[in-house]
Coordinates of C-alpha atoms and ligand atoms in Angstrom, one line a residue:
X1 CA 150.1 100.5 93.5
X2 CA 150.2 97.0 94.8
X3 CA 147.1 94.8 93.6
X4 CA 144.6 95.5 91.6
X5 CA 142.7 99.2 92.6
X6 CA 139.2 98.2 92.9
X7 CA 137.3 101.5 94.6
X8 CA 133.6 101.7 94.9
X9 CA 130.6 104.2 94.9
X10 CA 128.2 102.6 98.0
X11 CA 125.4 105.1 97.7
X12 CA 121.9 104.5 100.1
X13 CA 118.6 105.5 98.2
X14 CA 117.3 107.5 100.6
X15 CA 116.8 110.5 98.0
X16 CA 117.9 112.2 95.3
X17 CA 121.6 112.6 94.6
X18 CA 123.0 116.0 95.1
X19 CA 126.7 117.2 94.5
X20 CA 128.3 115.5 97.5
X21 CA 127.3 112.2 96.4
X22 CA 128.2 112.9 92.9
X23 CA 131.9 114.3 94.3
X24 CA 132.3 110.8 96.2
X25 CA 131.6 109.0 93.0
X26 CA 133.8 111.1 90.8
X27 CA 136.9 110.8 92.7
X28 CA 136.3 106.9 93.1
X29 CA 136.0 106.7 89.4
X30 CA 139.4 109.3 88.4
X31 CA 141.0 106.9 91.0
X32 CA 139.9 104.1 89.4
X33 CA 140.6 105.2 86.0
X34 CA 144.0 106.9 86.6
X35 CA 145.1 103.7 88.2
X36 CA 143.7 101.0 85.7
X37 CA 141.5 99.5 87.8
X38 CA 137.6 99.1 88.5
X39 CA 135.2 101.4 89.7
X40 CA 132.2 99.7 91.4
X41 CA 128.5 101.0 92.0
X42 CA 127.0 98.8 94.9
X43 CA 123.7 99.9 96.5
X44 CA 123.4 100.5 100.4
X45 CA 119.9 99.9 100.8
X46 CA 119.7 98.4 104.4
X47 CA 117.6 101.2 105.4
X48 CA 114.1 100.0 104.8
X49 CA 112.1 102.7 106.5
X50 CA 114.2 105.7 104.8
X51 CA 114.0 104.3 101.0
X52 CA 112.9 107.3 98.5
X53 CA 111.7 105.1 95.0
X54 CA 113.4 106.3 92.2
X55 CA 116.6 108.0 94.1
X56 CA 118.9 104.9 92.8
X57 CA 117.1 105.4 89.3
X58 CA 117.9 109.2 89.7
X59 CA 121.8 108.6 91.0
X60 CA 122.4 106.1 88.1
X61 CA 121.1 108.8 85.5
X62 CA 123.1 111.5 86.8
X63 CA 126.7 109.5 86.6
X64 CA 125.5 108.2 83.4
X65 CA 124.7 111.9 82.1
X66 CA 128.8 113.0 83.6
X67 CA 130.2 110.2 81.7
X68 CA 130.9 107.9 84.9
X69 CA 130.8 104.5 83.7
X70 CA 130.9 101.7 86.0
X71 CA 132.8 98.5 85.9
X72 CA 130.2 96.6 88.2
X73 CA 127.0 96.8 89.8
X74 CA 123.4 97.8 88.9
X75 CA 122.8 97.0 85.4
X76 CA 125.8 95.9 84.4
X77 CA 126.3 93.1 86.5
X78 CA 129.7 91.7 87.8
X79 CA 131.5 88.7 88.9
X80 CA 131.2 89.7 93.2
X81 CA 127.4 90.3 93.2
X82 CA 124.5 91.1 93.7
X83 CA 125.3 94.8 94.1
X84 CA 122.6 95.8 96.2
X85 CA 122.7 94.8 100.1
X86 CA 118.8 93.9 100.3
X87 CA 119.8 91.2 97.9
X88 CA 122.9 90.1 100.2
X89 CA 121.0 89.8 104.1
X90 CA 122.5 85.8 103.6
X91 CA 126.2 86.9 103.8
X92 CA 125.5 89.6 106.7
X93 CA 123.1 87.1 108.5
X94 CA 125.9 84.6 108.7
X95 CA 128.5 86.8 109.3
X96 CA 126.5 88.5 112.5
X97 CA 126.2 84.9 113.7
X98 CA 129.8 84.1 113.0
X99 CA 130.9 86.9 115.6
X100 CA 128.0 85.7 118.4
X101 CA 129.6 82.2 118.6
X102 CA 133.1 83.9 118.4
X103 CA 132.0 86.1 121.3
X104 CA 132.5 89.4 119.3
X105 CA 129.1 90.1 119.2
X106 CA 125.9 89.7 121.2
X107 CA 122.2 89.6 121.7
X108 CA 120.9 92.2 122.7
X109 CA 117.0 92.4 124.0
X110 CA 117.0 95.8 125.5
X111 CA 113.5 97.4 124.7
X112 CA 113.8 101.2 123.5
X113 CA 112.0 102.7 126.9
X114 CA 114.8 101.3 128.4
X115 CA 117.6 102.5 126.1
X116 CA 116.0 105.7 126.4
X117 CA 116.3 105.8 129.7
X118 CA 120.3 105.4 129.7
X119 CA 120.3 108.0 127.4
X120 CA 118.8 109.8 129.6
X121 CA 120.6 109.2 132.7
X122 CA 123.9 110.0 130.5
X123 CA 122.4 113.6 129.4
X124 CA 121.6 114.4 132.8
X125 CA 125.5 113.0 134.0
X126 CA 126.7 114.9 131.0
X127 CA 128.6 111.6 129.9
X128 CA 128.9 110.7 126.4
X129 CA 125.0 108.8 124.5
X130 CA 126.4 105.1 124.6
X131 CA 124.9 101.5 124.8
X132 CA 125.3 100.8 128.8
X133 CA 126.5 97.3 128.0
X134 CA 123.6 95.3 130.3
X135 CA 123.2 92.7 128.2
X136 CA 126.7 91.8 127.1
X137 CA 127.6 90.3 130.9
X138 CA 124.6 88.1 131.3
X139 CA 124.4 84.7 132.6
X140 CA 123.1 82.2 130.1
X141 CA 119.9 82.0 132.6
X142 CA 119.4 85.8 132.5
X143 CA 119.8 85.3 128.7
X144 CA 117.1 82.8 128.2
X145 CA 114.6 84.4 130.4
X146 CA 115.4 87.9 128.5
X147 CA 114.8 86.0 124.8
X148 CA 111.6 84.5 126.4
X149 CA 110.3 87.6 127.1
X150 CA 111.7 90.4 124.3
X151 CA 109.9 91.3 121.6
X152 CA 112.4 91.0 119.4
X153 CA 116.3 91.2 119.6
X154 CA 119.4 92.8 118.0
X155 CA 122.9 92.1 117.8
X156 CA 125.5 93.9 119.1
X157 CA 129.0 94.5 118.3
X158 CA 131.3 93.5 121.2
X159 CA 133.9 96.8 121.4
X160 CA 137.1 95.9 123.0
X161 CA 137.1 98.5 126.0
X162 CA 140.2 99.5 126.4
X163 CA 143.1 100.2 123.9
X164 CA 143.1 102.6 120.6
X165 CA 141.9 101.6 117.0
X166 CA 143.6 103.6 114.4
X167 CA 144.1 104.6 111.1
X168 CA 146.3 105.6 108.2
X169 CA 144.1 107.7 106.3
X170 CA 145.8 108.5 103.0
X171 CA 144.2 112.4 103.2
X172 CA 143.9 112.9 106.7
X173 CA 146.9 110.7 108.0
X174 CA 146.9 109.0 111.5
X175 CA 143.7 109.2 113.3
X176 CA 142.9 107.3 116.4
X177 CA 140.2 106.8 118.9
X178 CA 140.4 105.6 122.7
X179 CA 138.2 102.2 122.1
X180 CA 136.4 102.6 126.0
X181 CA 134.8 105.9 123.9
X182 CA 132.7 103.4 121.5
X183 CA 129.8 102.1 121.5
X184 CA 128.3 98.6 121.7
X185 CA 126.7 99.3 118.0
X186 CA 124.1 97.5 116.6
X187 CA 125.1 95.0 113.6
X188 CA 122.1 93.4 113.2
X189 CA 118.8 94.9 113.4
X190 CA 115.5 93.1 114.3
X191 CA 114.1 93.2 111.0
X192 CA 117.0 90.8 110.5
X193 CA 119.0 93.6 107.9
X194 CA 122.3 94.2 109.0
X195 CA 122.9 97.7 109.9
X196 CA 125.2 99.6 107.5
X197 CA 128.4 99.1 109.4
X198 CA 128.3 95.4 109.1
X199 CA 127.3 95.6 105.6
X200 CA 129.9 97.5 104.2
X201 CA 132.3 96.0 106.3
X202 CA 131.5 92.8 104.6
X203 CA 131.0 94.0 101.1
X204 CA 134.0 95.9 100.9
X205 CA 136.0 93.0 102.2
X206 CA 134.0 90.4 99.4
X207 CA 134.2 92.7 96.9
X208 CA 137.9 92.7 97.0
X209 CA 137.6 96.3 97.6
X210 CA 141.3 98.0 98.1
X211 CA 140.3 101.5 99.1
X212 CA 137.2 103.2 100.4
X213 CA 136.9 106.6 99.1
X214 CA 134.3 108.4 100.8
X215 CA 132.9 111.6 102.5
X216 CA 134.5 112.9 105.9
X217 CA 131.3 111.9 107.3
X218 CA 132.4 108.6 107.5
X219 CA 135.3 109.2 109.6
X220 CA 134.2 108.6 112.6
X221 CA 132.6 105.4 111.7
X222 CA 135.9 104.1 110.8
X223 CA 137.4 102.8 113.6
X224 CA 134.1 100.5 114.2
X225 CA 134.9 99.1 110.8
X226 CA 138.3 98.6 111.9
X227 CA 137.4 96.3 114.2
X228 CA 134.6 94.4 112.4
X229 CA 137.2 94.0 110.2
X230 CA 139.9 92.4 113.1
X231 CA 137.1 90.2 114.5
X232 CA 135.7 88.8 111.0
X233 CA 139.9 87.9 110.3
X234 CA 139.3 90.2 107.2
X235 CA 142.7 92.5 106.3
X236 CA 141.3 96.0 105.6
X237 CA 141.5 98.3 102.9
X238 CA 143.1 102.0 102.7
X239 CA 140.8 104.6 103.9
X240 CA 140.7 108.2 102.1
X241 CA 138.0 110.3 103.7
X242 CA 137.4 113.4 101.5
X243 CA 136.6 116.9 102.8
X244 CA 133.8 118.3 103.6
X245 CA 131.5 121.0 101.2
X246 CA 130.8 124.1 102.2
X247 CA 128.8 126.8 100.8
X248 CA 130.6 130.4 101.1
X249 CA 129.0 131.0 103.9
X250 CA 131.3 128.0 105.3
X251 CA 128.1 125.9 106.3
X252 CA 127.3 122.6 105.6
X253 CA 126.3 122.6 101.7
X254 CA 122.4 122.9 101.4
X255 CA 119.9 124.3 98.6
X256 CA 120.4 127.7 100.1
X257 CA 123.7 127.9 98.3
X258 CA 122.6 127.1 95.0
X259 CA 123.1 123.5 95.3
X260 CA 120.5 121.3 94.1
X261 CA 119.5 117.4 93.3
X262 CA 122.2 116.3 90.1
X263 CA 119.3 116.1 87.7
X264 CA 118.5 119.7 87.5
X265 CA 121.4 120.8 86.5
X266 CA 120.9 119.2 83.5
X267 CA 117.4 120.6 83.6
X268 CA 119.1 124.0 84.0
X269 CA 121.3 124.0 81.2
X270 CA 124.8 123.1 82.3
X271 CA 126.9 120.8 80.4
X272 CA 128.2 117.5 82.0
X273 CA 131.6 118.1 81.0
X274 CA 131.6 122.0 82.7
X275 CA 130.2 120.2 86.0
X276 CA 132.1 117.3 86.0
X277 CA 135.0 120.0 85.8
X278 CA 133.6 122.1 88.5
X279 CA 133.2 119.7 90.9
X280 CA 137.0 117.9 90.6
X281 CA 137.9 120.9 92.0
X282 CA 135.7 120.3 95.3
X283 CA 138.5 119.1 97.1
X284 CA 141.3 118.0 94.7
X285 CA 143.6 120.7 92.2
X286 CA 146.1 120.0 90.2
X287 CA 148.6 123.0 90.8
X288 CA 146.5 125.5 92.7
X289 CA 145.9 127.4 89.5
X290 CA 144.5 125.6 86.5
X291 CA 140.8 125.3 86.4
X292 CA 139.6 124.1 83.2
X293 CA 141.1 121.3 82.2
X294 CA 140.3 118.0 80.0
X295 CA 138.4 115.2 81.5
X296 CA 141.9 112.9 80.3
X297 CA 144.1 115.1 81.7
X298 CA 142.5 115.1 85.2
X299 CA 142.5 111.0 84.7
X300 CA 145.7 111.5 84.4
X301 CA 146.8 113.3 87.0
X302 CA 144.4 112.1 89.4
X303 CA 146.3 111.4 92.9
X304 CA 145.2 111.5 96.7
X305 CA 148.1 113.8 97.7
X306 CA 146.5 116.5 95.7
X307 CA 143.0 116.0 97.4
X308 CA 143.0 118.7 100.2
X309 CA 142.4 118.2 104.0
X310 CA 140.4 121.6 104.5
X311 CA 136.9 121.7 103.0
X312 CA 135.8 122.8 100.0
X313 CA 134.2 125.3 99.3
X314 CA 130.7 125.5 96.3
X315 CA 130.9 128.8 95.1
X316 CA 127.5 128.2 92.2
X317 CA 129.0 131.8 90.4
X318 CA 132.2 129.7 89.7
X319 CA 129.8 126.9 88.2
X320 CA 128.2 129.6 86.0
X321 CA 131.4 130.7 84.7
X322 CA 132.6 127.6 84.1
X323 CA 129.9 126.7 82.3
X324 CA 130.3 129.3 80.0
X325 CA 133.6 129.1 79.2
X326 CA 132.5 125.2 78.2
X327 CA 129.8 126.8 76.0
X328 CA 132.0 129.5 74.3
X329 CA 135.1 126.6 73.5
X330 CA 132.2 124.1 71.1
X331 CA 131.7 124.8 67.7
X332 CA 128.4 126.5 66.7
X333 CA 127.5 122.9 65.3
X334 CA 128.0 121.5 68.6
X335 CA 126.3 124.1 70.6
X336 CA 123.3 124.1 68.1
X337 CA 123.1 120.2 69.0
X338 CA 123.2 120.7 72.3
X339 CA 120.6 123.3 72.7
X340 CA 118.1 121.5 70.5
X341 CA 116.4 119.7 73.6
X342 CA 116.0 122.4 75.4
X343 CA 114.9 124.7 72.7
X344 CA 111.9 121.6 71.9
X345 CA 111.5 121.7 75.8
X346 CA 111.0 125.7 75.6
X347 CA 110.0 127.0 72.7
X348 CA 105.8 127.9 72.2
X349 CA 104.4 124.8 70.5
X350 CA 103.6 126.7 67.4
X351 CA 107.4 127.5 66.8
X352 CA 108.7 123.7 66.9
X353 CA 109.8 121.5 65.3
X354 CA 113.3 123.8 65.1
X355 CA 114.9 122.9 62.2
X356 CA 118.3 122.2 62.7
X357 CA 120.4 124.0 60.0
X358 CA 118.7 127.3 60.7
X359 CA 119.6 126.8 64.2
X360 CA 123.2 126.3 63.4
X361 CA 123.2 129.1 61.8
X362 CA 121.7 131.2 65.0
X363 CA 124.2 129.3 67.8
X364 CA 126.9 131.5 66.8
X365 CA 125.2 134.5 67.5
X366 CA 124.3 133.4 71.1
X367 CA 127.3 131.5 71.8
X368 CA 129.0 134.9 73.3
X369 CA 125.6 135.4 75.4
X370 CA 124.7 132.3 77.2
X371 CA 126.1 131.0 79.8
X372 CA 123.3 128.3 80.4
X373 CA 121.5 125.9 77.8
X374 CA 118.2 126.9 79.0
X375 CA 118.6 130.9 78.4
X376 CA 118.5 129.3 74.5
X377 CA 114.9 129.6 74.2
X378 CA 114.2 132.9 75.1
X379 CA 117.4 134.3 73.8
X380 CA 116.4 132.7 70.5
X381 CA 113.0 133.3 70.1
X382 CA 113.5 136.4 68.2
X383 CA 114.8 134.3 65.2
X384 CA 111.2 132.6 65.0
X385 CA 109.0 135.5 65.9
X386 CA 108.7 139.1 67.1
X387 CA 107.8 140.1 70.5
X388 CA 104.6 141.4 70.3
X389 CA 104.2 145.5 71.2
X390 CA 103.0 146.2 74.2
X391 CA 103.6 149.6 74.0
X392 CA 104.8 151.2 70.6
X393 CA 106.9 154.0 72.8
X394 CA 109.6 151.4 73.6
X395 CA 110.7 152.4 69.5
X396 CA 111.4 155.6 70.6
X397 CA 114.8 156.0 71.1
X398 CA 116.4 158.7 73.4
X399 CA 116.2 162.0 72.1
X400 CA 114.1 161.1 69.5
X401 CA 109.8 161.6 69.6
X402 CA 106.9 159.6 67.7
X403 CA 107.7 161.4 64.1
X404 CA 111.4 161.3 63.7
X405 CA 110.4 157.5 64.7
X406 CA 108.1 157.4 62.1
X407 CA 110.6 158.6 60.0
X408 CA 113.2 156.4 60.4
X409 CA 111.0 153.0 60.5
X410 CA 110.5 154.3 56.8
X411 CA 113.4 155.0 55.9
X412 CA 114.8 151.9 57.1
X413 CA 111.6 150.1 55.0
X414 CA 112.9 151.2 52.1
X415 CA 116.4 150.6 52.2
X416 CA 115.9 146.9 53.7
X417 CA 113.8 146.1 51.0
X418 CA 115.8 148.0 48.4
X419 CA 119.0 146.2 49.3
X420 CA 119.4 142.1 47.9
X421 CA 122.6 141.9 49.5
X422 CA 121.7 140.9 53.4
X423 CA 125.6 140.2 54.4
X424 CA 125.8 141.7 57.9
X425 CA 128.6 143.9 56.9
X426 CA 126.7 145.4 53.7
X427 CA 123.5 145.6 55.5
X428 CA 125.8 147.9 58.3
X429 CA 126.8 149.6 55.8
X430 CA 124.0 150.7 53.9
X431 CA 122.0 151.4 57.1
X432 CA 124.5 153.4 58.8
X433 CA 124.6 155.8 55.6
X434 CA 120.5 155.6 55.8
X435 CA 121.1 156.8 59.5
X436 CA 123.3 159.3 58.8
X437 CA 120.8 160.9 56.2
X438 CA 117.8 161.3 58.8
X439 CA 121.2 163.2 61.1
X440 CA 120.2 160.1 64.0
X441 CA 123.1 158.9 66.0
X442 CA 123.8 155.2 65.6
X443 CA 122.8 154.4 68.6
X444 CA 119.7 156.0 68.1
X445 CA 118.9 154.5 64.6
X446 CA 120.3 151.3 64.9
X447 CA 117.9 150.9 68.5
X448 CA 115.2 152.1 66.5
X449 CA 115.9 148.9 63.9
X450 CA 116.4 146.6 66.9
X451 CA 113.1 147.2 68.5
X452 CA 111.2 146.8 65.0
X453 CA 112.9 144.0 63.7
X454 CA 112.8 142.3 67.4
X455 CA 110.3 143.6 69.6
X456 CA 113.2 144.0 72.1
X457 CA 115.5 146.6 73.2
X458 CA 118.2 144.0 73.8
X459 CA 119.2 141.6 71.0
X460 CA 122.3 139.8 69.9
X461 CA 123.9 141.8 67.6
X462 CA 122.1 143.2 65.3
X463 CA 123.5 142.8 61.4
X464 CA 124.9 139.6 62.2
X465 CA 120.9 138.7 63.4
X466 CA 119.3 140.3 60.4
X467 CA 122.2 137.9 57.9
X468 CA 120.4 135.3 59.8
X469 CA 116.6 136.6 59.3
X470 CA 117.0 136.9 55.6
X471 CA 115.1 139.7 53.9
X472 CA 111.7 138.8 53.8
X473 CA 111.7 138.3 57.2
X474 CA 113.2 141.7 58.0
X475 CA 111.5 143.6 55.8
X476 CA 107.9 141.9 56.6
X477 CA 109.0 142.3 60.3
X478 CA 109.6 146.1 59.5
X479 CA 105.9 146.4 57.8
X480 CA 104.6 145.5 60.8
X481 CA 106.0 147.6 62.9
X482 CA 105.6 150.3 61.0
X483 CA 102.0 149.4 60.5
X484 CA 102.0 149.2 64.7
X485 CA 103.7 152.1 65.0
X486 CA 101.3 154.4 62.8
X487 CA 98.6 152.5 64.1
X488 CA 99.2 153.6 67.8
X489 CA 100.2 157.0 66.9
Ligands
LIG1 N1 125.9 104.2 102.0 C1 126.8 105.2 102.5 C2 126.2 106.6 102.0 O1 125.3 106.8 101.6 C3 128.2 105.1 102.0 C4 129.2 105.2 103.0 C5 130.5 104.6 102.6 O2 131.0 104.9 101.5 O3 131.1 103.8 103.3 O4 126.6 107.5 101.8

């Protein structure tokens, strides 16, 4: 690649990031990162009227939370700042003015009655919504009467009106547009911010940018950059637009398929590395096949010509099993770190602090079973209390009635606190011959030992769980129910 790659991530804080944004960003940084160079976070906040507080807090958490670290920008500072626009309306200022005296660009003092009034004229001709051009032919007379009356003015970019602007786009390939299609648009507004074509025309080109990475959104926006870029004298950089997201239904991605703001995925118990995996795959594949895959080896074999034209498709059940084939590939030391937060998060007050080596000890037994860090706290809660009995029946196995219950709650009493040795394979062991005396099916037995010990007819397994318990908290748990038990009876 000839130059340096500097790529950027140009987000506007107009709300909270969601998984498109976070797609842009991620392919900007494996391209920057496969290719040695610098990723760059620059805020787009020319937009005064749609800011959301907190969205570039928000966006800047999430990349941080994937492990997308940034060369340059917001808090880390950099040698072609400020990184945020608002801080920048100087450069655009001067460069709108640059293109007035160059006769690229114009003042424009058309009030918005008016302009709504060519639109309107064009919706009943059923011609394309475009800037009618009045005040880019004016005498200088007409000009100064028009200033000395407007309210306030804007500036216009002068498109040429004949002639095609195209691109190389190193996804899509050659794209052009017919130049008498494009609109006079705005540059600069009256609240004297640039509008976001100027700016990131001129940020990309003073940030040394070499290619814009963005969404297909963009696309058609290009060809207006093009030529802000051929009036300003400024060479341009490669273009990549990326596909679209779709949901399975094949529209536009939205909540409705499972897609929500990048925070609350973290709330929901996915881990970074899973997503980060996931969503490399919105749009880009190594072979077709391979899913899961190291974060390195995607670096390393992050190119454009494996990013695909067609959209991609969000399929949040892929996402889920993703995620729990991250969770099933730690160690039960690691999963037992990572569920801490959200067992504190979870967990009744009266059951926390979790201490930490009893919890390693009980990650292995949900490892299997979880396929999200938030199903931790309920799935574990059975290691620091029993479900309280609603109803006493749900001991009752199949086939079985109140006495042979009875029965077999005491007969499991005794041998669990008869036996010292609480290894899950002894404790099976012992209890299965117990079972066998009373002539009670495994299934039977064993669910009638679940429900006591747990409160619940579903468990994890159920030796392994009682290892974990120890005895005194078995057999105590047993008393209880049997006390319970006899009690309802
Ligand atoms: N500020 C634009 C956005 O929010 C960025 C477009 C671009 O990358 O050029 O999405």
């Amino acid at each position: 690649m000839p130059g340096e790659v500097r790529v950027r991530f140009a987000p506007s804080p107009t709300g909270l990031p969601h998984i498109g944004n976070i797609r842009t960003a991620l392919f900007n940084w494996l391209f920057a990162r496969h290719h040695g160079g610098k990723f760059i976070v620059r805020v787009e906040d020319t937009d005064q009227v749609r800011l959301v507080p907190g969205s570039i807090e928000a966006m800047l958490a999430g990349l941080r939370w994937l492990g997308i670290d940034w060369d340059e920008g917001p808090e880390v500072g950099g040698p072609y700042g400020p990184y945020q626009q608002s801080e920048r309306l100087q450069i655009y200022y001067d460069l709108a003015n640059k293109l007035v005296v160059q006769g690229n660009a114009y003042h424009c003092y058309c009030s918005r009655e008016r302009l709504d009034q060519v639109r309107q004229g064009q919706r009943e001709r059923h011609t394309p919504p475009k800037y009618d051009c009045k005040c880019r032919f004016l005498s200088q007379d007409e000009k100064d009467s028009l200033r000395a009356e407007a309210e306030s003015d804007v500036i216009r970019f002068a498109m040429p009106q004949s002639g095609i602007t195209r691109v190389n786009d190193l996804i899509r390939g050659e794209v052009e547009w017919k130049n008498e299609l494009l609109d006079d648009f705005i540059i600069l507004k009256s609240d004297g911010f640039p509008t976001y074509h100027l700016a990131v025309v001129a940020d990309d080109h003073l940030m040394e940018i070499s290619h814009v990475m963005r969404a297909e959104e963009w696309l058609p926006s290009t060809p207006r950059h093009l030529q802000l870029y051929e009036a300003l004298g400024f060479d341009p950089p490669e273009f990549a637009h990326l596909p679209m997201i779709m949901g399975p239904d094949r529209a536009k991605l939205s909540k409705r398929h499972g897609a929500t703001a990048i925070g609350e995925y973290e709330d929901d118990g996915y881990l970074p590395e899973a997503l980060l995996n996931f969503m490399v795959l919105l749009g880009w594949s190594l072979d077709g096949e391979t899913e899961k895959m190291p974060t390195q080896d995607i670096i390393d074999n992050f190119t454009l010509d494996r990013v695909t034209k067609s959209a991609a498709i969000f399929d949040q059940e892929k996402l889920l099993w993703m995620n729990g084939v991250y969770i099933r590939e730690l160690t039960s030391d690691q999963l037992a770190d990572r569920m801490l937060p959200y067992l504190e998060r979870d967990l009744d007050d009266e059951l926390k602090p979790v201490e930490q080596d009893y919890l390693r000890r009980i990650a292995p037994l949900l490892q299997e079973r979880i396929k999200r860090l938030d199903e931790a706290a309920n799935m574990s809660s059975i290691f620091f209390k029993v479900d309280k009995f609603e109803d006493t029946g749900i001991l009752v196995q199949k086939g079985m009635d109140r006495d042979s219950t009875l029965t077999a709650l005491k007969a499991a009493l005794d041998q669990l606190s008869a036996t010292d040795d609480y290894g899950h394979e002894k404790l099976e062991e012992v209890l299965n011959a117990t079972g066998e005396k009373l002539s009670l099916s495994r299934r039977q037995f064993f669910g009638v030992l679940r429900t006591a010990t747990t409160g619940r007819t579903v468990s994890p397994p159920l030796f392994e769980m009682m290892e974990v318990l120890g005895k005194d908290s078995v057999v105590s748990r047993m008393e209880d129910a049997v006390e319970q038990f006899s009690a309802a009876g």
